[in-house]
Coordinates of C-alpha atoms in Angstrom, one line a residue:
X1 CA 0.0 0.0 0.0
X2 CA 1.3 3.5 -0.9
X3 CA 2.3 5.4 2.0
X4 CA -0.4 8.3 0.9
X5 CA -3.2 5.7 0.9
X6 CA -1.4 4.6 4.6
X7 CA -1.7 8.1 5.6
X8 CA -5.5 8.5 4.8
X9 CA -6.6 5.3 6.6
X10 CA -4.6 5.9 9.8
X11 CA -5.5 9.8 9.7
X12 CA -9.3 8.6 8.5
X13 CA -9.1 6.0 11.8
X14 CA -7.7 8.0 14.7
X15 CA -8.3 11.2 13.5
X16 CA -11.7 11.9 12.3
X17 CA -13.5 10.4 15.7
X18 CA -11.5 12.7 17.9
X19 CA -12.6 15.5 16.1
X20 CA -16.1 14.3 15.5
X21 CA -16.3 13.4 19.6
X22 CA -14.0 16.6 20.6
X23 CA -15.1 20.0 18.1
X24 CA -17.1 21.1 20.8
X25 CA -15.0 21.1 23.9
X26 CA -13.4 24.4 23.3
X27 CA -16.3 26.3 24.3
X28 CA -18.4 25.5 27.2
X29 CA -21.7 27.6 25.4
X30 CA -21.6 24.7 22.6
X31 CA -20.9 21.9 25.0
X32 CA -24.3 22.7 26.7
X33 CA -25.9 22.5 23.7
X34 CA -25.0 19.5 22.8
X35 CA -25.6 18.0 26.3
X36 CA -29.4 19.4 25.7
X37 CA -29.6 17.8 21.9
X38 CA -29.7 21.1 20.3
X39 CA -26.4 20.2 18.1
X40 CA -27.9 18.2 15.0
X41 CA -26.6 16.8 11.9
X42 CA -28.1 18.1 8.5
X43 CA -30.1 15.9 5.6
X44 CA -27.1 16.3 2.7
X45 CA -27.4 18.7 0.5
X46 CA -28.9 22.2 0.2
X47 CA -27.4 26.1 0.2
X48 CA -28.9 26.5 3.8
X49 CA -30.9 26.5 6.9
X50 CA -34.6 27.6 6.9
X51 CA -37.5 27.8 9.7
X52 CA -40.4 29.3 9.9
X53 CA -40.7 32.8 11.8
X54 CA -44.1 33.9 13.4
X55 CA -43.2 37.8 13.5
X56 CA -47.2 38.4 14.3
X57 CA -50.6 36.9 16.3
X58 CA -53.4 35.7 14.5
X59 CA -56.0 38.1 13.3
X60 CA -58.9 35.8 13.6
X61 CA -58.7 34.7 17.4
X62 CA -62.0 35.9 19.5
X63 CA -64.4 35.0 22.2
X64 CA -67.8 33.9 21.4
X65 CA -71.2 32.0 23.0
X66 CA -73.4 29.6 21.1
X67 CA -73.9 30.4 17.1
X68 CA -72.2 34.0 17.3
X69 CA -70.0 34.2 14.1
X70 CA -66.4 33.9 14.2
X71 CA -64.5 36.4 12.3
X72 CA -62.1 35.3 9.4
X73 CA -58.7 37.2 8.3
X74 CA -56.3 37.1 5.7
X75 CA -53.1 38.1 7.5
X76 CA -50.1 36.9 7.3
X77 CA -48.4 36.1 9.9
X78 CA -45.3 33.4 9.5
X79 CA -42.2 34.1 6.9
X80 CA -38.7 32.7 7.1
X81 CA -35.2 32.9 8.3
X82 CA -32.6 31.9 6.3
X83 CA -28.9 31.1 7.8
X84 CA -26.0 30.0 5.3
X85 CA -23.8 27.7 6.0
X86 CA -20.3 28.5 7.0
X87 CA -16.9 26.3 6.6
X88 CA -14.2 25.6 8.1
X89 CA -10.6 24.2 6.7
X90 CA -8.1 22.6 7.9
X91 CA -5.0 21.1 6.4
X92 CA -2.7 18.7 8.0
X93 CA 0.8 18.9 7.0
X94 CA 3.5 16.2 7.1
X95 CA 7.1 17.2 5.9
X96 CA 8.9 14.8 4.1
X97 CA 11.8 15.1 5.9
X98 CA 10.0 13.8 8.6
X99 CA 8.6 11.2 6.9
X100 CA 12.0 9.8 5.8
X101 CA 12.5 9.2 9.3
X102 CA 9.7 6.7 9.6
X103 CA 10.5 2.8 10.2
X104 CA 7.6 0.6 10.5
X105 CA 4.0 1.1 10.9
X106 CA 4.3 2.1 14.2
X107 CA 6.3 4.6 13.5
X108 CA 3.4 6.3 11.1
X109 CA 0.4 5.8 13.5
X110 CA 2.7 7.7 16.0
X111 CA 3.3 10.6 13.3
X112 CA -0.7 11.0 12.5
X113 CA -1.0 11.0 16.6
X114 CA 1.4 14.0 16.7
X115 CA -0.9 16.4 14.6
X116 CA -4.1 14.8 15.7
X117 CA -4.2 17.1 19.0
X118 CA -3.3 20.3 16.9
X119 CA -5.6 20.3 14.2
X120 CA -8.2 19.4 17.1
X121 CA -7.2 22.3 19.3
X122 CA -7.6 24.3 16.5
X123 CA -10.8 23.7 15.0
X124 CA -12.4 23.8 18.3
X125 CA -11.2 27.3 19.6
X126 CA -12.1 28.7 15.6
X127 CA -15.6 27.4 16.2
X128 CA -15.5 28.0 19.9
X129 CA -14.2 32.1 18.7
X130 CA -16.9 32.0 15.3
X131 CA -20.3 31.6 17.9
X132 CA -19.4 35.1 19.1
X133 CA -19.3 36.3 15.6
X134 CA -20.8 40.0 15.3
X135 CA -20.5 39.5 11.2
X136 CA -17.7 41.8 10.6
X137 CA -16.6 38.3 9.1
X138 CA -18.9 37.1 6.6
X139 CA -17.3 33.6 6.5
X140 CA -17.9 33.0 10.2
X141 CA -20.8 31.6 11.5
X142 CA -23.8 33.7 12.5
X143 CA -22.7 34.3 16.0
X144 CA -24.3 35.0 19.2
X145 CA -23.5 38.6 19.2
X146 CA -25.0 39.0 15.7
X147 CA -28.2 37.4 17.1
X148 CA -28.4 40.2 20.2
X149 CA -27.8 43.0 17.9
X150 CA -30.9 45.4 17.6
X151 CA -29.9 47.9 16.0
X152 CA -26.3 48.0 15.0
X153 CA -24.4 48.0 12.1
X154 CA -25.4 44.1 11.5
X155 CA -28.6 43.8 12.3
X156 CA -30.3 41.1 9.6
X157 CA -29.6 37.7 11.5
X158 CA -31.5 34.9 9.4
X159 CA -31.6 36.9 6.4
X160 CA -34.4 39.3 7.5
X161 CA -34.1 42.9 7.9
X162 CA -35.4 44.0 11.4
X163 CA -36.7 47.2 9.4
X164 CA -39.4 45.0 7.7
X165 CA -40.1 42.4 10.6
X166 CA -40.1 44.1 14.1
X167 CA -40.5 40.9 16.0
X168 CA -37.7 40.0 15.0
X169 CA -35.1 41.6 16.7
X170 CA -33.0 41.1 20.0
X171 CA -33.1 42.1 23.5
X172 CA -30.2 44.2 23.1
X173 CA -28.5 46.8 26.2
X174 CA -25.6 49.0 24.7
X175 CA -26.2 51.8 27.1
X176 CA -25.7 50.7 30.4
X177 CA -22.0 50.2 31.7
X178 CA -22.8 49.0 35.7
X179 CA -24.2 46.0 36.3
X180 CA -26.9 45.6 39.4
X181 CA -28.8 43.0 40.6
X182 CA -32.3 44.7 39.7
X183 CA -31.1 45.9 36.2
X184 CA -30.3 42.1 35.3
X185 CA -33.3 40.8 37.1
X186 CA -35.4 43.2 35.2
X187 CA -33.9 42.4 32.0
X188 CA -34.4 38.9 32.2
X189 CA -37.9 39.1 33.1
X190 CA -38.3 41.7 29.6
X191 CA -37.1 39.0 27.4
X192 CA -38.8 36.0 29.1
X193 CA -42.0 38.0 28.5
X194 CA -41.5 39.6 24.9
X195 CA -44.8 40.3 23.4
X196 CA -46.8 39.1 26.0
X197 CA -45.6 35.2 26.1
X198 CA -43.7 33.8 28.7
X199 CA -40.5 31.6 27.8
X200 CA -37.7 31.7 30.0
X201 CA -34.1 32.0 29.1
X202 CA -32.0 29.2 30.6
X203 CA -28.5 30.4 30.8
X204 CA -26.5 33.4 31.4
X205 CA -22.8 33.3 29.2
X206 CA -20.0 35.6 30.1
X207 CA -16.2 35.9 30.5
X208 CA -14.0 35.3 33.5
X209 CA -14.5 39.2 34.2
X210 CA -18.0 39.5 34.1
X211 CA -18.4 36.4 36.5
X212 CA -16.4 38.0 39.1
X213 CA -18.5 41.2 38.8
X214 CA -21.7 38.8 39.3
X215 CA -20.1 36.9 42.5
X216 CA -19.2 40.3 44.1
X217 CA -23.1 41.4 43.4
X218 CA -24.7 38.3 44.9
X219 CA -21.7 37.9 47.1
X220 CA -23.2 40.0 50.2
X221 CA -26.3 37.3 50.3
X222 CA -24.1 34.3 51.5
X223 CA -24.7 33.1 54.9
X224 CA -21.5 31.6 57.1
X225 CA -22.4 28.6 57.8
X226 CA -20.3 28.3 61.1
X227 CA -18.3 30.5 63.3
X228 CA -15.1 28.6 63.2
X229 CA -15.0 27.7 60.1
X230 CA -15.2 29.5 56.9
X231 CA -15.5 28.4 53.1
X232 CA -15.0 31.4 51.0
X233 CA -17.3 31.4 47.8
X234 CA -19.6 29.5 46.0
X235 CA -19.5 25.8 44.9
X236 CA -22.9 26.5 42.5
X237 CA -23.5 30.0 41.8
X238 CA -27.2 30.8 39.6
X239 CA -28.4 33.7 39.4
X240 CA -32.6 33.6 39.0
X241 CA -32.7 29.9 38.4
X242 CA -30.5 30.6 35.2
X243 CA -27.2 28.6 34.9
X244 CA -24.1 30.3 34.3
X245 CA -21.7 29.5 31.5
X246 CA -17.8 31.5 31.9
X247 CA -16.5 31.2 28.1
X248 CA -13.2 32.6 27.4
X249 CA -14.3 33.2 24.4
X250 CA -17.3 35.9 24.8
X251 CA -16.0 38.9 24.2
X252 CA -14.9 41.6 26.8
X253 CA -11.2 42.9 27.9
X254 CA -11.9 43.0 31.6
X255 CA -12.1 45.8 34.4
X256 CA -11.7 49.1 33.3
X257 CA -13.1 48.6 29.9
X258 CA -16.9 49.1 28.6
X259 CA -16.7 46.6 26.1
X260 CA -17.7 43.3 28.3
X261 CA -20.5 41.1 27.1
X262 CA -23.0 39.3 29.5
X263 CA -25.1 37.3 27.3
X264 CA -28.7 36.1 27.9
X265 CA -29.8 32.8 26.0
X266 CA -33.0 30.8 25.3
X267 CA -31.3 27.8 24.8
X268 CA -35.2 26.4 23.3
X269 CA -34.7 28.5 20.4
X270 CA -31.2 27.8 19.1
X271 CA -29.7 25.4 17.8
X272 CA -25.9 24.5 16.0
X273 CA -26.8 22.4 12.6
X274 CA -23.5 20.6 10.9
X275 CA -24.1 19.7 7.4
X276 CA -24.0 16.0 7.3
X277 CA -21.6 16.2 4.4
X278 CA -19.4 18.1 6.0
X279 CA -19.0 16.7 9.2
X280 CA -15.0 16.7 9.6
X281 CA -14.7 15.2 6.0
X282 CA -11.2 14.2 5.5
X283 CA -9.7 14.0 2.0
X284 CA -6.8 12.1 0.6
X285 CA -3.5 12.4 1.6
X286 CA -2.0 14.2 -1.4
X287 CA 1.1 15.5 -2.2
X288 CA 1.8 19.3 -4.1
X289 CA 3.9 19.3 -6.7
X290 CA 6.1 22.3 -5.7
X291 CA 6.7 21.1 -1.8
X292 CA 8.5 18.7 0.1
X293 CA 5.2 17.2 2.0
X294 CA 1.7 15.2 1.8
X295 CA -1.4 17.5 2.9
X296 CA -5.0 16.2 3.8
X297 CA -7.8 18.5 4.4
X298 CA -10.1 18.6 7.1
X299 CA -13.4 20.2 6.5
X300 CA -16.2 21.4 8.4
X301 CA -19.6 22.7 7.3
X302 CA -22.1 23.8 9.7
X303 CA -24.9 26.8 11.0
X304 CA -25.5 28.5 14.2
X305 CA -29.1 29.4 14.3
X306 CA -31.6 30.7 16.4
X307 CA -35.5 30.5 15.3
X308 CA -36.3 33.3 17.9
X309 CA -34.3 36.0 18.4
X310 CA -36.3 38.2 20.4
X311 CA -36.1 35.2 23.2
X312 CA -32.0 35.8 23.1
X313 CA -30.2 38.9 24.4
X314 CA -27.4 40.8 26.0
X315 CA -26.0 43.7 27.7
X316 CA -23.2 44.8 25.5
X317 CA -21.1 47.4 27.3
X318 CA -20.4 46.5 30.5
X319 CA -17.6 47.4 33.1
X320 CA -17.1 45.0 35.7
X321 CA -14.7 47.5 38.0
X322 CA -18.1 49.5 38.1

């Protein structure tokens, strides 16, 4: 067997499951959506994602007693959103000077094993980074920030232009920069109750930064438990009922700076699609003509997608030293 066709089946064995099993792990936001069965695989084919949006109520809904008519009217009241889907490449390099150092088989599984933890580290933190994509980067997913954004300079998640469907727009804060327990309590409570029906988020995301500014809120509410001895902090901290997810990745620089994220998510209505083709495909192990080396791709198709976005929100500029 050709040592290119050796390559692909011990890269296509050890590889491939570790990134199917692993993408995730670089971002705790997606590993909780895959622990609730929102992460799905695709049918094959297709240019995107679709779902149906209900941006209004129904016209013809009214109370009545024994043969009194009920009222019929045409009204639309359902269109779509649309969300493309985004890839990601990867290309695993082996040099052939290091090949020419191989002796035996054992020798090549150990070579594949070498690059099996890079490629993995890095195609989890890009997807981990892309769900917090604003869409200054049109070949990054639809990120969560994109989703949140009311009014900004991106505002037409799904494909549909806020301007045309009200409804369908976040619960977005750009204005306030110091967090308190009644302004999150309240905003929570807004976007739980949008238009008049109740659905609850599920799960506040921030960074390391905004966590600490949440501990030292709720922090003057914990009880001692004894007088001789003391645990300092919180083994489980919630804040409403709502879990609390600390992602490296959501975006923020810290204290001092009005540009941290606390994040507000409806975990019901979104989902991360991967396009069944596309679910770390790995290609041949080929070698270019001009280079001293065999490459195989690693490629990645998928959609991060939300069919409500008024039920997902976040406070955009907030300063934890506040």
């Amino acid at each position: 067997m050709a040592l290119e066709s050796q390559l692909t089946s011990i890269g296509t064995k050890y590889i491939r499951p570790a990134l199917i099993n692993g993408w995730a792990n670089g971002s705790p936001t997606l590993q909780r959506l895959k622990a609730k069965g929102r992460v799905l695989k695709s049918l094959p084919g297709g240019n995107s994602l679709q779902f149906p949006f209900t941006y209004r109520s129904v016209g013809n809904v009214t109370r009545y007693n024994g043969m009194m008519e009920i009222p019929a009217e045409e009204r639309d009241e359902i269109t779509s959103v649309t969300y493309e889907w985004k890839f990601i490449g990867a290309q695993i390099v082996y040099k052939g000077t290091d090949i020419a150092k191989l002796s035996g088989p054992t020798a090549k599984v150990n070579l594949v094993m070498s690059k099996k933890k890079n490629v993995l580290d890095t195609i989890q933190d890009t997807v981990a980074t892309d769900i917090f994509n604003v869409g200054t980067n049109i070949l990054a997913l639809d990120g969560l920030r994109l989703m949140v954004d009311a009014a900004g300079t991106y505002p037409n998640s799904g494909g549909v232009a806020i301007a045309d469907f009200a409804t369908w727009s976040g619960n977005e804060d750009s204005a306030t920069t110091t967090l308190t327990r009644a302004l999150l309590t309240n905003f929570i409570l807004t976007q739980s109750g949008s238009l008049g029906t109740q659905e609850a988020a599920t799960v506040l995301v921030m960074n390391a930064s905004m966590f600490g500014k949440l501990h030292a809120i709720v922090d003057p509410q914990e009880r001692w438990e004894s007088k001789t001895n003391l645990s300092v902090g919180f083994k489980t901290l919630t804040f409403n009922g709502l879990d609390i997810v600390v992602d490296t990745h959501c975006p923020g620089s810290g204290g001092g700076t009005t540009d941290n994220w606390l994040i507000v998510l409806n975990e019901n209505r979104l989902g991360f699609t991967m396009h069944a083709d596309y679910d770390m495909k790995m290609g041949p192990v080929l070698e270019p003509i001009t280079q001293d080396a065999k490459m195989q791709k690693v490629l990645f198709g998928a959609a991060l997608w939300t069919d409500e976005r008024r039920r997902q929100g976040a406070f955009q500029t907030i300063n934890p030293s506040l």
